[in-house]
Short mmCIF file of N, CA and C in Angstrom, two decimals:
data_model
loop_
_atom_site.label_atom_id
_atom_site.label_comp_id
_atom_site.label_asym_id
_atom_site.label_seq_id
_atom_site.Cartn_x
_atom_site.Cartn_y
_atom_site.Cartn_z
N MET A 1 101.73 93.63 112.22
CA MET A 1 100.57 92.74 112.25
C MET A 1 101.07 91.34 112.61
N THR A 2 100.32 90.67 113.46
CA THR A 2 100.70 89.34 113.91
C THR A 2 99.91 88.27 113.15
N ALA A 3 100.31 87.02 113.33
CA ALA A 3 99.59 85.91 112.71
C ALA A 3 98.15 85.86 113.24
N ALA A 4 97.97 86.16 114.51
CA ALA A 4 96.62 86.18 115.09
C ALA A 4 95.76 87.25 114.42
N ASP A 5 96.36 88.40 114.14
CA ASP A 5 95.63 89.47 113.45
C ASP A 5 95.19 89.02 112.06
N LEU A 6 96.07 88.32 111.35
CA LEU A 6 95.75 87.84 110.01
C LEU A 6 94.62 86.81 110.05
N ARG A 7 94.64 85.93 111.06
CA ARG A 7 93.56 84.95 111.19
C ARG A 7 92.23 85.64 111.47
N ILE A 8 92.25 86.65 112.32
CA ILE A 8 91.02 87.39 112.63
C ILE A 8 90.49 88.08 111.37
N GLU A 9 91.38 88.70 110.61
CA GLU A 9 90.97 89.35 109.36
C GLU A 9 90.40 88.34 108.37
N ALA A 10 91.02 87.17 108.28
CA ALA A 10 90.53 86.13 107.37
C ALA A 10 89.14 85.67 107.78
N GLU A 11 88.91 85.49 109.08
CA GLU A 11 87.59 85.09 109.58
C GLU A 11 86.54 86.17 109.26
N GLN A 12 86.90 87.42 109.49
CA GLN A 12 85.99 88.53 109.21
C GLN A 12 85.67 88.61 107.72
N SER A 13 86.68 88.40 106.90
CA SER A 13 86.48 88.43 105.45
C SER A 13 85.51 87.33 105.02
N LEU A 14 85.68 86.13 105.57
CA LEU A 14 84.78 85.03 105.23
C LEU A 14 83.37 85.31 105.72
N ASP A 15 83.24 85.83 106.93
CA ASP A 15 81.92 86.19 107.45
C ASP A 15 81.24 87.23 106.56
N GLN A 16 81.99 88.23 106.13
CA GLN A 16 81.43 89.27 105.26
C GLN A 16 80.97 88.68 103.93
N LEU A 17 81.74 87.74 103.39
CA LEU A 17 81.38 87.10 102.14
C LEU A 17 80.06 86.35 102.29
N PHE A 18 79.93 85.57 103.35
CA PHE A 18 78.68 84.83 103.56
C PHE A 18 77.51 85.77 103.84
N ASP A 19 77.73 86.81 104.63
CA ASP A 19 76.66 87.77 104.89
C ASP A 19 76.19 88.41 103.59
N TRP A 20 77.13 88.75 102.73
CA TRP A 20 76.79 89.37 101.44
C TRP A 20 76.01 88.39 100.58
N CYS A 21 76.46 87.14 100.56
CA CYS A 21 75.79 86.11 99.76
C CYS A 21 74.33 85.92 100.19
N CYS A 22 74.09 85.99 101.48
CA CYS A 22 72.76 85.71 102.00
C CYS A 22 71.86 86.94 102.09
N ALA A 23 72.43 88.12 102.02
CA ALA A 23 71.63 89.34 102.15
C ALA A 23 70.69 89.50 100.97
N GLY A 24 69.45 89.71 101.28
CA GLY A 24 68.47 90.00 100.23
C GLY A 24 68.13 88.81 99.35
N SER A 25 68.52 87.61 99.75
CA SER A 25 68.19 86.45 98.92
C SER A 25 66.70 86.17 99.03
N GLY A 26 66.15 85.78 97.93
CA GLY A 26 64.73 85.45 97.90
C GLY A 26 64.50 84.07 98.48
N PRO A 27 63.24 83.67 98.59
CA PRO A 27 62.94 82.36 99.15
C PRO A 27 63.46 81.25 98.24
N PRO A 28 63.91 80.16 98.83
CA PRO A 28 64.43 79.05 98.03
C PRO A 28 63.29 78.27 97.40
N GLY A 29 63.63 77.41 96.44
CA GLY A 29 62.65 76.50 95.89
C GLY A 29 62.12 75.59 96.98
N ARG A 30 63.02 75.16 97.84
CA ARG A 30 62.65 74.42 99.05
C ARG A 30 63.71 74.67 100.10
N PRO A 31 63.32 74.69 101.35
CA PRO A 31 64.26 74.99 102.43
C PRO A 31 65.36 73.94 102.52
N GLY A 32 66.49 74.34 103.10
CA GLY A 32 67.58 73.41 103.28
C GLY A 32 68.62 73.93 104.26
N VAL A 33 69.49 73.01 104.64
CA VAL A 33 70.63 73.34 105.50
C VAL A 33 71.88 72.94 104.74
N PHE A 34 72.80 73.89 104.61
CA PHE A 34 74.03 73.66 103.88
C PHE A 34 75.22 73.79 104.81
N ARG A 35 76.13 72.87 104.71
CA ARG A 35 77.40 72.94 105.43
C ARG A 35 78.46 73.32 104.40
N PHE A 36 79.09 74.46 104.59
CA PHE A 36 80.15 74.91 103.70
C PHE A 36 81.50 74.64 104.35
N VAL A 37 82.35 73.92 103.67
CA VAL A 37 83.72 73.67 104.09
C VAL A 37 84.58 74.48 103.13
N VAL A 38 85.13 75.58 103.64
CA VAL A 38 85.81 76.56 102.80
C VAL A 38 87.31 76.55 103.09
N THR A 39 88.09 76.40 102.03
CA THR A 39 89.55 76.48 102.16
C THR A 39 89.93 77.96 102.05
N THR A 40 90.52 78.48 103.12
CA THR A 40 90.94 79.88 103.16
C THR A 40 92.46 79.94 103.28
N PRO A 41 93.04 81.11 103.09
CA PRO A 41 94.49 81.24 103.26
C PRO A 41 94.97 80.85 104.67
N SER A 42 94.07 80.91 105.65
CA SER A 42 94.47 80.58 107.02
C SER A 42 93.93 79.22 107.47
N GLY A 43 93.53 78.38 106.53
CA GLY A 43 93.07 77.04 106.88
C GLY A 43 91.63 76.80 106.46
N ILE A 44 91.13 75.64 106.85
CA ILE A 44 89.76 75.24 106.48
C ILE A 44 88.79 75.80 107.52
N ARG A 45 87.72 76.41 107.03
CA ARG A 45 86.70 76.97 107.90
C ARG A 45 85.34 76.40 107.50
N THR A 46 84.46 76.29 108.47
CA THR A 46 83.12 75.76 108.22
C THR A 46 82.09 76.82 108.56
N ARG A 47 81.12 76.96 107.68
CA ARG A 47 79.96 77.81 107.93
C ARG A 47 78.73 77.02 107.55
N TRP A 48 77.63 77.32 108.22
CA TRP A 48 76.34 76.68 107.94
C TRP A 48 75.40 77.75 107.42
N VAL A 49 74.63 77.41 106.40
CA VAL A 49 73.62 78.31 105.87
C VAL A 49 72.29 77.59 105.96
N THR A 50 71.33 78.24 106.59
CA THR A 50 69.97 77.72 106.60
C THR A 50 69.16 78.55 105.62
N SER A 51 68.45 77.88 104.78
CA SER A 51 67.64 78.54 103.78
C SER A 51 66.18 78.22 104.07
N THR A 52 65.41 79.26 104.36
CA THR A 52 63.99 79.09 104.69
C THR A 52 63.17 80.05 103.84
N GLN A 53 61.87 79.98 103.98
CA GLN A 53 61.00 80.90 103.24
C GLN A 53 61.26 82.36 103.63
N ALA A 54 61.82 82.57 104.81
CA ALA A 54 62.12 83.94 105.27
C ALA A 54 63.46 84.45 104.71
N GLY A 55 64.24 83.58 104.10
CA GLY A 55 65.54 83.97 103.57
C GLY A 55 66.63 83.06 104.12
N ASP A 56 67.87 83.50 103.97
CA ASP A 56 69.02 82.70 104.39
C ASP A 56 69.66 83.29 105.63
N ALA A 57 70.25 82.42 106.43
CA ALA A 57 70.98 82.85 107.62
C ALA A 57 72.29 82.07 107.67
N VAL A 58 73.35 82.72 108.13
CA VAL A 58 74.66 82.10 108.26
C VAL A 58 74.93 81.82 109.73
N LEU A 59 75.41 80.62 110.00
CA LEU A 59 75.70 80.20 111.36
C LEU A 59 77.10 79.59 111.42
N ARG A 60 77.69 79.62 112.59
CA ARG A 60 78.99 78.96 112.78
C ARG A 60 78.84 77.56 113.35
N ASP A 61 77.66 77.25 113.89
CA ASP A 61 77.42 75.94 114.47
C ASP A 61 76.29 75.25 113.72
N ALA A 62 76.31 73.94 113.74
CA ALA A 62 75.32 73.15 113.00
C ALA A 62 73.93 73.31 113.59
N PRO A 63 72.95 73.72 112.77
CA PRO A 63 71.58 73.79 113.25
C PRO A 63 70.87 72.44 113.14
N GLY A 64 71.51 71.50 112.53
CA GLY A 64 70.95 70.16 112.30
C GLY A 64 71.75 69.51 111.20
N PRO A 65 71.38 68.31 110.82
CA PRO A 65 72.13 67.64 109.74
C PRO A 65 71.94 68.39 108.42
N PRO A 66 73.02 68.50 107.65
CA PRO A 66 72.91 69.24 106.39
C PRO A 66 72.22 68.43 105.30
N ASN A 67 71.51 69.14 104.43
CA ASN A 67 70.99 68.51 103.22
C ASN A 67 72.11 68.33 102.21
N ALA A 68 73.10 69.25 102.28
CA ALA A 68 74.24 69.19 101.36
C ALA A 68 75.46 69.80 102.03
N THR A 69 76.60 69.21 101.74
CA THR A 69 77.88 69.76 102.17
C THR A 69 78.59 70.27 100.93
N VAL A 70 79.04 71.51 100.99
CA VAL A 70 79.69 72.17 99.87
C VAL A 70 81.15 72.37 100.22
N LEU A 71 82.05 71.89 99.38
CA LEU A 71 83.48 72.07 99.56
C LEU A 71 83.98 73.00 98.47
N ILE A 72 84.61 74.11 98.88
CA ILE A 72 85.01 75.14 97.92
C ILE A 72 86.11 76.00 98.53
N SER A 73 86.89 76.65 97.70
CA SER A 73 87.88 77.60 98.20
C SER A 73 87.20 78.96 98.37
N GLN A 74 87.77 79.77 99.24
CA GLN A 74 87.22 81.11 99.45
C GLN A 74 87.30 81.92 98.16
N ALA A 75 88.38 81.74 97.41
CA ALA A 75 88.53 82.47 96.14
C ALA A 75 87.43 82.09 95.16
N ASP A 76 87.13 80.79 95.04
CA ASP A 76 86.09 80.38 94.10
C ASP A 76 84.70 80.78 94.59
N LEU A 77 84.47 80.75 95.90
CA LEU A 77 83.20 81.22 96.44
C LEU A 77 83.01 82.70 96.13
N THR A 78 84.07 83.46 96.25
CA THR A 78 84.01 84.89 95.92
C THR A 78 83.68 85.08 94.45
N ARG A 79 84.33 84.31 93.58
CA ARG A 79 84.06 84.40 92.14
C ARG A 79 82.62 84.04 91.82
N LEU A 80 82.08 83.02 92.50
CA LEU A 80 80.67 82.66 92.32
C LEU A 80 79.76 83.81 92.74
N ALA A 81 80.06 84.40 93.90
CA ALA A 81 79.22 85.49 94.41
C ALA A 81 79.24 86.70 93.50
N LEU A 82 80.37 86.94 92.87
CA LEU A 82 80.50 88.09 91.97
C LEU A 82 79.97 87.80 90.57
N GLY A 83 79.57 86.57 90.32
CA GLY A 83 79.07 86.21 89.00
C GLY A 83 80.18 85.96 87.99
N GLU A 84 81.41 85.84 88.46
CA GLU A 84 82.54 85.59 87.57
C GLU A 84 82.72 84.10 87.27
N LEU A 85 82.01 83.26 87.99
CA LEU A 85 82.10 81.81 87.82
C LEU A 85 80.70 81.25 88.00
N ALA A 86 80.27 80.43 87.06
CA ALA A 86 78.96 79.79 87.15
C ALA A 86 79.07 78.54 88.02
N GLY A 87 78.04 78.30 88.82
CA GLY A 87 78.03 77.13 89.68
C GLY A 87 78.20 75.84 88.90
N SER A 88 77.54 75.73 87.75
CA SER A 88 77.65 74.51 86.96
C SER A 88 79.07 74.29 86.44
N LEU A 89 79.75 75.36 86.06
CA LEU A 89 81.14 75.24 85.60
C LEU A 89 82.06 74.88 86.77
N ALA A 90 81.84 75.51 87.92
CA ALA A 90 82.64 75.20 89.10
C ALA A 90 82.47 73.74 89.49
N PHE A 91 81.24 73.24 89.40
CA PHE A 91 80.96 71.84 89.73
C PHE A 91 81.61 70.91 88.72
N ALA A 92 81.49 71.25 87.43
CA ALA A 92 82.04 70.39 86.37
C ALA A 92 83.57 70.33 86.41
N THR A 93 84.21 71.40 86.88
CA THR A 93 85.67 71.44 86.91
C THR A 93 86.23 71.07 88.28
N ASP A 94 85.37 70.63 89.18
CA ASP A 94 85.76 70.19 90.53
C ASP A 94 86.24 71.33 91.42
N ALA A 95 85.99 72.58 91.04
CA ALA A 95 86.29 73.71 91.93
C ALA A 95 85.26 73.77 93.05
N LEU A 96 84.12 73.16 92.81
CA LEU A 96 83.01 73.09 93.75
C LEU A 96 82.61 71.63 93.86
N ARG A 97 82.67 71.09 95.06
CA ARG A 97 82.24 69.71 95.28
C ARG A 97 81.04 69.73 96.21
N ILE A 98 80.09 68.89 95.92
CA ILE A 98 78.86 68.84 96.71
C ILE A 98 78.61 67.39 97.11
N GLU A 99 78.39 67.20 98.40
CA GLU A 99 78.00 65.90 98.93
C GLU A 99 76.58 66.03 99.44
N GLY A 100 75.72 65.12 99.08
CA GLY A 100 74.33 65.20 99.51
C GLY A 100 73.45 65.65 98.36
N ASP A 101 72.50 66.51 98.65
CA ASP A 101 71.51 66.96 97.67
C ASP A 101 72.12 67.97 96.71
N VAL A 102 72.65 67.48 95.61
CA VAL A 102 73.32 68.32 94.62
C VAL A 102 72.35 69.34 94.02
N PHE A 103 71.13 68.91 93.72
CA PHE A 103 70.17 69.81 93.08
C PHE A 103 69.78 70.97 93.98
N LEU A 104 69.60 70.70 95.26
CA LEU A 104 69.28 71.76 96.21
C LEU A 104 70.43 72.75 96.32
N ALA A 105 71.65 72.24 96.41
CA ALA A 105 72.82 73.13 96.51
C ALA A 105 73.00 73.95 95.24
N MET A 106 72.82 73.35 94.09
CA MET A 106 72.98 74.11 92.85
C MET A 106 71.89 75.18 92.72
N ALA A 107 70.68 74.89 93.22
CA ALA A 107 69.63 75.90 93.21
C ALA A 107 70.02 77.09 94.08
N TRP A 108 70.70 76.82 95.22
CA TRP A 108 71.17 77.91 96.08
C TRP A 108 72.20 78.76 95.34
N PHE A 109 73.11 78.13 94.62
CA PHE A 109 74.11 78.89 93.87
C PHE A 109 73.47 79.69 92.73
N ASP A 110 72.43 79.15 92.11
CA ASP A 110 71.72 79.91 91.07
C ASP A 110 71.09 81.17 91.67
N ARG A 111 70.52 81.07 92.88
CA ARG A 111 69.94 82.25 93.54
C ARG A 111 71.03 83.23 93.93
N LEU A 112 72.19 82.70 94.31
CA LEU A 112 73.31 83.55 94.70
C LEU A 112 73.71 84.47 93.55
N ARG A 113 73.75 83.96 92.36
CA ARG A 113 74.15 84.77 91.20
C ARG A 113 73.17 85.88 90.91
N ARG A 114 71.92 85.73 91.38
CA ARG A 114 70.93 86.78 91.19
C ARG A 114 70.77 87.63 92.45
N GLY A 115 71.66 87.42 93.41
CA GLY A 115 71.58 88.10 94.71
C GLY A 115 71.94 89.57 94.63
N PRO A 116 72.29 90.15 95.76
CA PRO A 116 72.54 91.60 95.83
C PRO A 116 73.68 92.03 94.93
N ARG A 117 73.53 93.16 94.34
CA ARG A 117 74.57 93.70 93.43
C ARG A 117 74.82 95.14 93.77
#
């Protein structure tokens, strides 16, 4: 396996994590655009999530200015998705940093914990 193969696998793993997070999510309290800056084993990656009444969608390019930017490691995002880490605890311990609309972002994480299982 080459370094390029590992980078491709890391990208696919991150995409799968975001797809899982957004699958079957209910409508948000209010729509928003989130910019996720995720620290992965192969470097920093950015994903955009748009949250609308129809559900959530993951994008690689900016659909517009974000309501909130979320900075998190891939490991902590995985723990949040699995319900092993609460968003409020991650925020309080600086494992999760939010710039912009903190309340909107935290509402998204609350919905994530009730997402697909």
